[in-house]
Tab-separated table of C-alpha atoms in Angstrom:
chain	number	residue	atom	x	y	z
A	248	UNK	CA	32.449	18.801	-46.530
A	249	UNK	CA	35.390	21.163	-46.045
A	250	UNK	CA	33.089	23.874	-44.733
A	251	UNK	CA	31.424	21.418	-42.335
A	252	UNK	CA	34.807	20.227	-41.079
A	253	UNK	CA	35.930	23.815	-40.530
A	254	UNK	CA	32.727	24.577	-38.655
A	255	UNK	CA	33.153	21.534	-36.427
A	256	UNK	CA	36.748	22.505	-35.727
A	257	UNK	CA	35.651	26.026	-34.783
A	258	UNK	CA	33.010	24.638	-32.431
A	259	UNK	CA	35.591	22.352	-30.810
A	260	UNK	CA	37.932	25.303	-30.250
A	261	UNK	CA	35.032	27.328	-28.867
A	262	UNK	CA	34.245	24.493	-26.467
A	263	UNK	CA	37.827	24.451	-25.191
A	264	UNK	CA	37.813	28.219	-24.737
A	265	UNK	CA	34.531	28.099	-22.813
A	266	UNK	CA	35.771	25.319	-20.537
A	267	UNK	CA	38.939	27.277	-19.698
A	268	UNK	CA	36.868	30.415	-19.172
A	269	UNK	CA	34.605	28.563	-16.755
A	270	UNK	CA	37.678	27.450	-14.820
A	271	UNK	CA	38.693	31.098	-14.422
A	272	UNK	CA	35.240	32.023	-13.092
A	273	UNK	CA	35.179	28.960	-10.817
A	274	UNK	CA	38.487	30.173	-9.395
A	275	UNK	CA	36.921	33.540	-8.558
A	276	UNK	CA	33.986	31.714	-6.958
A	277	UNK	CA	36.457	29.635	-4.925
A	278	UNK	CA	38.125	32.803	-3.615
A	279	UNK	CA	34.723	34.319	-2.776
A	280	UNK	CA	33.745	31.194	-0.844
A	281	UNK	CA	37.048	31.389	1.055
A	282	UNK	CA	36.308	35.035	1.870
A	283	UNK	CA	32.854	34.059	3.120
A	284	UNK	CA	34.348	31.578	5.561
A	285	UNK	CA	37.205	33.848	6.649
A	286	UNK	CA	35.071	36.963	7.144
A	287	UNK	CA	32.209	35.107	8.802
A	288	UNK	CA	31.526	36.283	12.349
A	289	UNK	CA	33.571	34.453	14.957
A	290	UNK	CA	31.688	36.084	17.820
A	291	UNK	CA	28.306	34.662	16.843
A	292	UNK	CA	29.890	31.281	16.280
A	293	UNK	CA	31.371	31.483	19.749
A	294	UNK	CA	28.006	32.293	21.290
A	295	UNK	CA	26.371	29.412	19.459
A	296	UNK	CA	29.089	27.016	20.584
A	297	UNK	CA	28.736	28.170	24.183
A	298	UNK	CA	24.980	27.663	24.062
A	299	UNK	CA	25.503	24.216	22.600
A	300	UNK	CA	27.929	23.291	25.360
A	301	UNK	CA	25.597	24.481	28.113
A	302	UNK	CA	22.423	22.995	26.697
A	303	UNK	CA	23.611	19.722	25.175
A	304	UNK	CA	23.129	17.776	28.383
A	305	UNK	CA	19.767	19.357	29.096
A	306	UNK	CA	18.547	18.690	25.556
A	307	UNK	CA	19.593	15.035	25.692
A	308	UNK	CA	17.845	14.579	29.039
A	309	UNK	CA	14.664	16.235	27.807
A	310	UNK	CA	14.700	14.130	24.659
A	311	UNK	CA	15.227	10.917	26.591
A	312	UNK	CA	12.381	11.582	29.051
A	313	UNK	CA	9.865	14.030	27.614
A	314	UNK	CA	7.773	15.711	30.245
A	315	UNK	CA	4.030	15.169	30.396
A	316	UNK	CA	1.971	18.242	31.159
A	317	UNK	CA	-1.591	18.213	32.487
A	318	UNK	CA	-4.018	21.001	31.738
A	319	UNK	CA	-7.331	21.327	33.529
A	320	UNK	CA	-10.303	22.747	31.724
A	321	UNK	CA	-13.232	23.079	34.132
A	322	UNK	CA	-13.607	19.676	35.757
A	323	UNK	CA	-11.940	17.751	32.971
A	324	UNK	CA	-8.230	16.964	33.088
A	325	UNK	CA	-6.627	16.911	29.648
A	326	UNK	CA	-3.401	14.961	29.173
A	327	UNK	CA	-1.137	16.663	26.620
A	328	UNK	CA	0.785	14.482	24.201
A	329	UNK	CA	4.489	14.565	25.175
A	330	UNK	CA	6.865	16.322	22.793
A	331	UNK	CA	9.056	13.812	21.015
A	332	UNK	CA	12.302	14.807	19.310
A	333	UNK	CA	12.722	13.112	15.927
A	334	UNK	CA	16.264	12.108	15.076
A	335	UNK	CA	17.754	10.900	11.821
A	336	UNK	CA	20.101	8.441	13.508
A	337	UNK	CA	20.387	6.710	16.835
A	338	UNK	CA	22.252	8.826	19.373
A	339	UNK	CA	21.874	12.059	17.414
A	340	UNK	CA	21.731	15.123	19.630
A	341	UNK	CA	19.024	17.746	19.396
A	342	UNK	CA	21.222	20.725	18.536
A	343	UNK	CA	20.564	23.702	16.262
A	344	UNK	CA	22.069	24.178	12.831
A	345	UNK	CA	25.054	26.493	12.626
A	346	UNK	CA	24.760	30.003	11.181
A	347	UNK	CA	26.416	28.995	7.894
A	348	UNK	CA	29.737	29.968	6.354
A	349	UNK	CA	28.825	33.668	6.573
A	350	UNK	CA	28.477	33.358	10.341
A	351	UNK	CA	25.386	35.545	10.269
A	352	UNK	CA	27.283	38.685	9.275
A	353	UNK	CA	26.337	41.037	6.453
A	354	UNK	CA	29.854	41.109	5.004
A	355	UNK	CA	30.223	37.330	5.078
A	356	UNK	CA	26.796	36.883	3.515
A	357	UNK	CA	27.699	39.355	0.773
A	358	UNK	CA	30.759	37.329	-0.208
A	359	UNK	CA	28.663	34.168	-0.065
A	360	UNK	CA	26.122	35.623	-2.469
A	361	UNK	CA	28.927	36.748	-4.771
A	362	UNK	CA	30.341	33.216	-4.662
A	363	UNK	CA	26.982	31.696	-5.604
A	364	UNK	CA	26.541	34.216	-8.436
A	365	UNK	CA	29.999	33.425	-9.813
A	366	UNK	CA	29.290	29.703	-9.512
A	367	UNK	CA	26.083	30.167	-11.506
A	368	UNK	CA	27.966	32.155	-14.174
A	369	UNK	CA	30.694	29.506	-14.401
A	370	UNK	CA	27.998	26.837	-14.696
A	371	UNK	CA	26.417	28.620	-17.669
A	372	UNK	CA	29.799	29.054	-19.376
A	373	UNK	CA	30.775	25.429	-18.823
A	374	UNK	CA	27.348	24.227	-19.999
A	375	UNK	CA	27.844	26.247	-23.183
A	376	UNK	CA	31.207	24.513	-23.588
A	377	UNK	CA	29.562	21.100	-23.267
A	378	UNK	CA	26.906	22.034	-25.844
A	379	UNK	CA	29.584	23.331	-28.226
A	380	UNK	CA	31.450	20.057	-27.857
A	381	UNK	CA	28.263	18.162	-28.708
A	382	UNK	CA	27.670	20.306	-31.796
A	383	UNK	CA	31.249	19.825	-32.955
A	384	UNK	CA	30.876	16.025	-33.009
A	385	UNK	CA	27.110	15.962	-33.668
A	386	UNK	CA	26.463	13.405	-30.935
A	387	UNK	CA	26.042	13.158	-27.173
A	388	UNK	CA	29.021	14.934	-25.534
A	389	UNK	CA	30.126	12.050	-23.337
A	390	UNK	CA	31.954	9.603	-25.571
A	391	UNK	CA	35.243	9.635	-23.624
A	392	UNK	CA	36.572	10.514	-20.168
A	393	UNK	CA	37.247	14.160	-21.048
A	394	UNK	CA	33.698	14.725	-22.209
A	395	UNK	CA	32.293	12.740	-19.293
A	396	UNK	CA	34.343	14.836	-16.832
A	397	UNK	CA	33.271	18.235	-18.093
A	398	UNK	CA	29.648	17.076	-18.264
A	399	UNK	CA	29.837	15.551	-14.780
A	400	UNK	CA	31.118	18.761	-13.185
A	401	UNK	CA	28.462	20.755	-15.046
A	402	UNK	CA	25.663	18.518	-13.795
A	403	UNK	CA	27.028	18.479	-10.222
A	404	UNK	CA	27.089	22.280	-10.177
A	405	UNK	CA	23.624	22.405	-11.715
A	406	UNK	CA	22.266	20.057	-9.032
A	407	UNK	CA	23.763	22.278	-6.313
A	408	UNK	CA	22.252	25.408	-7.856
A	409	UNK	CA	18.957	23.562	-8.193
A	410	UNK	CA	18.884	22.899	-4.452
A	411	UNK	CA	19.611	26.563	-3.820
A	412	UNK	CA	16.842	27.619	-6.207
A	413	UNK	CA	14.491	25.342	-4.261
A	414	UNK	CA	15.492	27.316	-1.137
A	415	UNK	CA	17.307	24.423	0.486
A	416	UNK	CA	20.006	25.289	3.019
A	417	UNK	CA	22.953	23.850	1.083
A	418	UNK	CA	25.297	26.802	0.626
A	419	UNK	CA	27.758	24.969	2.848
A	420	UNK	CA	28.390	22.629	-0.120
A	421	UNK	CA	29.664	25.567	-2.191
A	422	UNK	CA	33.331	25.519	-1.194
A	423	UNK	CA	33.829	21.709	-1.432
A	424	UNK	CA	31.906	21.662	-4.714
A	425	UNK	CA	33.863	24.436	-6.425
A	426	UNK	CA	37.141	22.932	-5.192
A	427	UNK	CA	36.201	19.531	-6.624
A	428	UNK	CA	35.020	21.032	-9.916
A	429	UNK	CA	38.323	22.854	-10.359
A	430	UNK	CA	40.248	19.634	-9.680
A	431	UNK	CA	37.993	17.712	-12.064
A	432	UNK	CA	38.413	20.245	-14.872
A	433	UNK	CA	42.143	20.500	-14.215
A	434	UNK	CA	42.557	16.729	-14.600
A	435	UNK	CA	40.246	16.690	-17.633
A	436	UNK	CA	42.050	19.438	-19.540
A	437	UNK	CA	45.549	18.318	-18.549
A	438	UNK	CA	45.519	14.507	-18.730
A	439	UNK	CA	42.193	13.381	-20.158
A	440	UNK	CA	41.745	15.714	-23.106
A	441	UNK	CA	40.761	13.956	-26.344
A	442	UNK	CA	40.154	15.610	-29.698
A	443	UNK	CA	36.601	15.642	-31.017
A	444	UNK	CA	35.886	12.445	-32.913
A	445	UNK	CA	33.088	10.039	-33.760
A	446	UNK	CA	32.356	6.920	-31.738
A	447	UNK	CA	32.703	3.302	-32.762
A	448	UNK	CA	29.613	1.890	-34.542
A	449	UNK	CA	28.455	-0.085	-31.470
A	450	UNK	CA	27.820	3.160	-29.627
A	451	UNK	CA	25.632	4.787	-32.264
A	452	UNK	CA	22.425	4.203	-30.375
A	453	UNK	CA	19.783	6.254	-28.580
A	454	UNK	CA	20.756	4.259	-25.468
A	455	UNK	CA	23.897	6.406	-25.322
A	456	UNK	CA	21.687	9.367	-24.427
A	457	UNK	CA	19.663	7.377	-21.915
A	458	UNK	CA	22.268	5.209	-20.182
A	459	UNK	CA	25.195	7.623	-19.940
A	460	UNK	CA	23.120	10.693	-19.102
A	461	UNK	CA	21.496	8.919	-16.155
A	462	UNK	CA	24.894	7.636	-15.010
A	463	UNK	CA	26.270	11.185	-15.018
A	464	UNK	CA	23.267	12.562	-13.135
A	465	UNK	CA	23.420	9.766	-10.552
A	466	UNK	CA	27.135	10.344	-10.017
A	467	UNK	CA	26.613	14.080	-9.537
A	468	UNK	CA	23.931	13.571	-6.886
A	469	UNK	CA	25.903	10.770	-5.229
A	470	UNK	CA	28.765	13.270	-5.004
A	471	UNK	CA	26.587	15.790	-3.135
A	472	UNK	CA	25.514	13.016	-0.773
A	473	UNK	CA	29.150	12.011	-0.210
A	474	UNK	CA	30.117	15.603	0.690
A	475	UNK	CA	27.252	15.774	3.179
A	476	UNK	CA	28.232	12.385	4.621
A	477	UNK	CA	31.866	13.371	5.079
A	478	UNK	CA	30.922	16.651	6.747
A	479	UNK	CA	28.445	14.753	8.939
A	480	UNK	CA	31.275	12.619	10.301
A	481	UNK	CA	33.337	15.702	11.211
A	482	UNK	CA	30.390	17.569	12.692
A	483	UNK	CA	29.212	14.520	14.661
A	484	UNK	CA	32.679	14.073	16.190
A	485	UNK	CA	32.665	17.778	17.080
A	486	UNK	CA	29.274	17.559	18.767
A	487	UNK	CA	30.387	14.439	20.643
A	488	UNK	CA	33.404	16.289	21.965
A	489	UNK	CA	31.294	19.205	23.153
A	490	UNK	CA	28.695	16.928	24.731
A	491	UNK	CA	31.367	15.110	26.731
A	492	UNK	CA	32.925	18.327	28.000
A	493	UNK	CA	35.789	18.440	25.511
A	494	UNK	CA	37.368	21.617	24.220
A	495	UNK	CA	37.763	21.630	20.403
A	496	UNK	CA	40.468	23.765	18.863
A	497	UNK	CA	39.750	27.237	17.559
A	498	UNK	CA	39.836	26.100	13.916
A	499	UNK	CA	37.375	23.275	14.554
A	500	UNK	CA	35.119	25.562	16.569
A	501	UNK	CA	35.155	28.242	13.875
A	502	UNK	CA	34.549	25.943	10.902
A	503	UNK	CA	32.499	23.019	12.186
A	504	UNK	CA	30.200	25.097	14.385
A	505	UNK	CA	29.010	26.994	11.314
A	506	UNK	CA	27.893	23.815	9.543
A	507	UNK	CA	24.373	22.410	9.890
A	508	UNK	CA	23.869	20.067	12.833
A	509	UNK	CA	25.028	16.476	12.386
A	510	UNK	CA	21.379	15.357	12.269
A	511	UNK	CA	20.663	17.769	9.396
A	512	UNK	CA	23.706	16.651	7.402
A	513	UNK	CA	22.866	13.003	7.989
A	514	UNK	CA	19.265	13.535	6.900
A	515	UNK	CA	20.286	15.401	3.729
A	516	UNK	CA	22.778	12.690	2.741
A	517	UNK	CA	20.228	9.951	3.312
A	518	UNK	CA	17.502	11.691	1.350
A	519	UNK	CA	19.608	12.394	-1.753
A	520	UNK	CA	21.127	8.888	-1.778
A	521	UNK	CA	17.741	7.244	-1.283
A	522	UNK	CA	16.135	9.419	-3.957
A	523	UNK	CA	18.774	8.711	-6.605
A	524	UNK	CA	19.253	4.994	-5.890
A	525	UNK	CA	16.281	3.876	-8.049
A	526	UNK	CA	17.691	5.886	-10.967
A	527	UNK	CA	21.071	4.163	-10.522
A	528	UNK	CA	19.204	0.850	-10.677
A	529	UNK	CA	17.620	1.998	-13.933
A	530	UNK	CA	21.077	3.026	-15.227
A	531	UNK	CA	22.369	-0.516	-14.800
A	532	UNK	CA	19.273	-2.001	-16.417
A	533	UNK	CA	19.531	0.434	-19.355
A	534	UNK	CA	23.192	-0.472	-19.772
A	535	UNK	CA	22.300	-4.163	-19.882
A	536	UNK	CA	19.651	-3.549	-22.549
A	537	UNK	CA	22.125	-1.499	-24.591
A	538	UNK	CA	24.739	-4.259	-24.236
A	539	UNK	CA	22.205	-6.742	-25.570
A	540	UNK	CA	21.666	-4.573	-28.655
A	541	UNK	CA	25.356	-3.790	-29.206
A	542	UNK	CA	27.121	-7.014	-28.238
A	543	UNK	CA	24.395	-9.647	-28.282
A	544	UNK	CA	24.440	-10.287	-24.531
A	545	UNK	CA	22.882	-8.431	-21.615
A	546	UNK	CA	25.510	-9.168	-18.985
A	547	UNK	CA	29.054	-10.454	-19.424
A	548	UNK	CA	30.761	-9.598	-16.125
A	549	UNK	CA	32.845	-6.968	-17.847
A	550	UNK	CA	34.892	-4.850	-15.411
A	551	UNK	CA	32.620	-1.816	-15.843
A	552	UNK	CA	29.533	-3.962	-15.337
A	553	UNK	CA	31.003	-5.600	-12.246
A	554	UNK	CA	31.920	-2.318	-10.563
A	555	UNK	CA	28.582	-0.760	-11.459
A	556	UNK	CA	26.955	-3.685	-9.662
A	557	UNK	CA	29.352	-3.368	-6.709
A	558	UNK	CA	28.395	0.311	-6.454
A	559	UNK	CA	24.724	-0.681	-6.490
A	560	UNK	CA	25.334	-3.234	-3.719
A	561	UNK	CA	27.206	-0.597	-1.691
A	562	UNK	CA	24.343	1.897	-1.770
A	563	UNK	CA	21.795	-0.871	-1.187
A	564	UNK	CA	23.783	-1.876	1.913
A	565	UNK	CA	23.791	1.762	3.060
A	566	UNK	CA	20.023	2.095	2.705
A	567	UNK	CA	19.560	-1.229	4.499
A	568	UNK	CA	21.899	-0.108	7.276
A	569	UNK	CA	19.853	3.039	7.758
A	570	UNK	CA	16.844	0.839	8.508
A	571	UNK	CA	18.750	-1.531	10.787
A	572	UNK	CA	19.087	-0.940	14.520
A	573	UNK	CA	22.693	-0.405	15.540
A	574	UNK	CA	23.884	0.567	12.061
A	575	UNK	CA	22.483	4.062	11.748
A	576	UNK	CA	24.675	7.118	12.057
A	577	UNK	CA	28.430	6.753	11.640
A	578	UNK	CA	28.462	3.090	10.600
A	579	UNK	CA	25.985	3.745	7.795
A	580	UNK	CA	27.958	6.860	6.793
A	581	UNK	CA	31.117	4.771	6.350
A	582	UNK	CA	29.216	2.416	4.050
A	583	UNK	CA	27.955	5.376	1.990
A	584	UNK	CA	31.505	6.681	1.536
A	585	UNK	CA	32.737	3.220	0.523
A	586	UNK	CA	29.911	3.018	-2.021
A	587	UNK	CA	30.874	6.398	-3.495
A	588	UNK	CA	34.502	5.247	-3.575
A	589	UNK	CA	33.342	2.281	-5.675
A	590	UNK	CA	31.629	4.708	-8.054
A	591	UNK	CA	34.853	6.722	-8.430
A	592	UNK	CA	36.905	3.586	-9.070
A	593	UNK	CA	34.313	2.455	-11.596
A	594	UNK	CA	34.956	5.665	-13.504
A	595	UNK	CA	38.653	6.409	-13.083
A	596	UNK	CA	40.168	3.069	-12.072
A	597	UNK	CA	38.359	0.827	-14.522
A	598	UNK	CA	38.697	3.268	-17.434
A	599	UNK	CA	42.417	3.880	-16.923
A	600	UNK	CA	43.839	0.663	-15.458
A	601	UNK	CA	41.514	-2.131	-16.621
A	602	UNK	CA	41.071	-3.332	-20.181
A	603	UNK	CA	37.439	-4.112	-20.966
A	604	UNK	CA	34.749	-3.816	-23.608
A	605	UNK	CA	34.078	-0.328	-22.266
A	606	UNK	CA	37.612	0.794	-23.236
A	607	UNK	CA	36.331	1.840	-26.644
A	608	UNK	CA	37.367	5.472	-26.432
A	609	UNK	CA	40.664	5.351	-24.552
A	610	UNK	CA	40.512	8.228	-22.067
């Protein structure tokens, strides 16, 4: 018993060391991402912005009234099908994606690749810290807010790296992601840290692995969708200003012009939110089944249950708005951000400020 206790204590200390080490590597990745943005070519960004300004009106006109061309082959006239521009939201302009944070330069791209490599290294170190924490308590490593936080940031980073491995153009998420991860780990290690301990008997169930793991994964993907949604709002306002003859400031032109087009950001946010919504539905159902096993009732309008349902309603309203005329684009984006805000309150607000049956582990 003494040897086992000493081993568990060593694993817990190892977990703490790995988490702090990952924070150091994340900091280096943050600086590399900053260098990528700072050293990215301003000249190419300027040329892209100028082309956007000159062609925005022409593109909108062409999209509104596609030309019909007639080809004649012998004595037969063939009517070509008109080219139709597909948009993700009503009023979206047909503009190209920006060159990315690197601005199309070799030096900027080099720092971007270094940033991604450091992010991947930090992810592996943090994941090892999460596994060590699990081994130290011999259970799922998400029994309190500290464990949930370090696991959440690990999964969010893993999802981002997964998109990159699938060759998706998402490197623009790198800087917001690493910044958020550092804040999350800073709060976790400073205010939310809890010593390794066993859970109350009600939580000793295989549903802990199912329900909480899916909740963490859903939250991580919802976070990526929220970042894309927020950037969509900024980029859309920037494109609107250019299309109406406005003159954005140099900072806005340098940063926002390098992002993907508003239509691309909007499409990415919609796809990830729509893809993960069924899993969030399953998370709530799994939680209800677990509650029936642990407390003898499937639903009791506990604060955590209520806000999980409110979050579900928020994302359901967003998906419905996307399919409703007049609510696509910015209006739907606002709903998505409100829904993600409900998810955050469900985690931080309910756990810290509201007393409920889910307050079994303190923080």
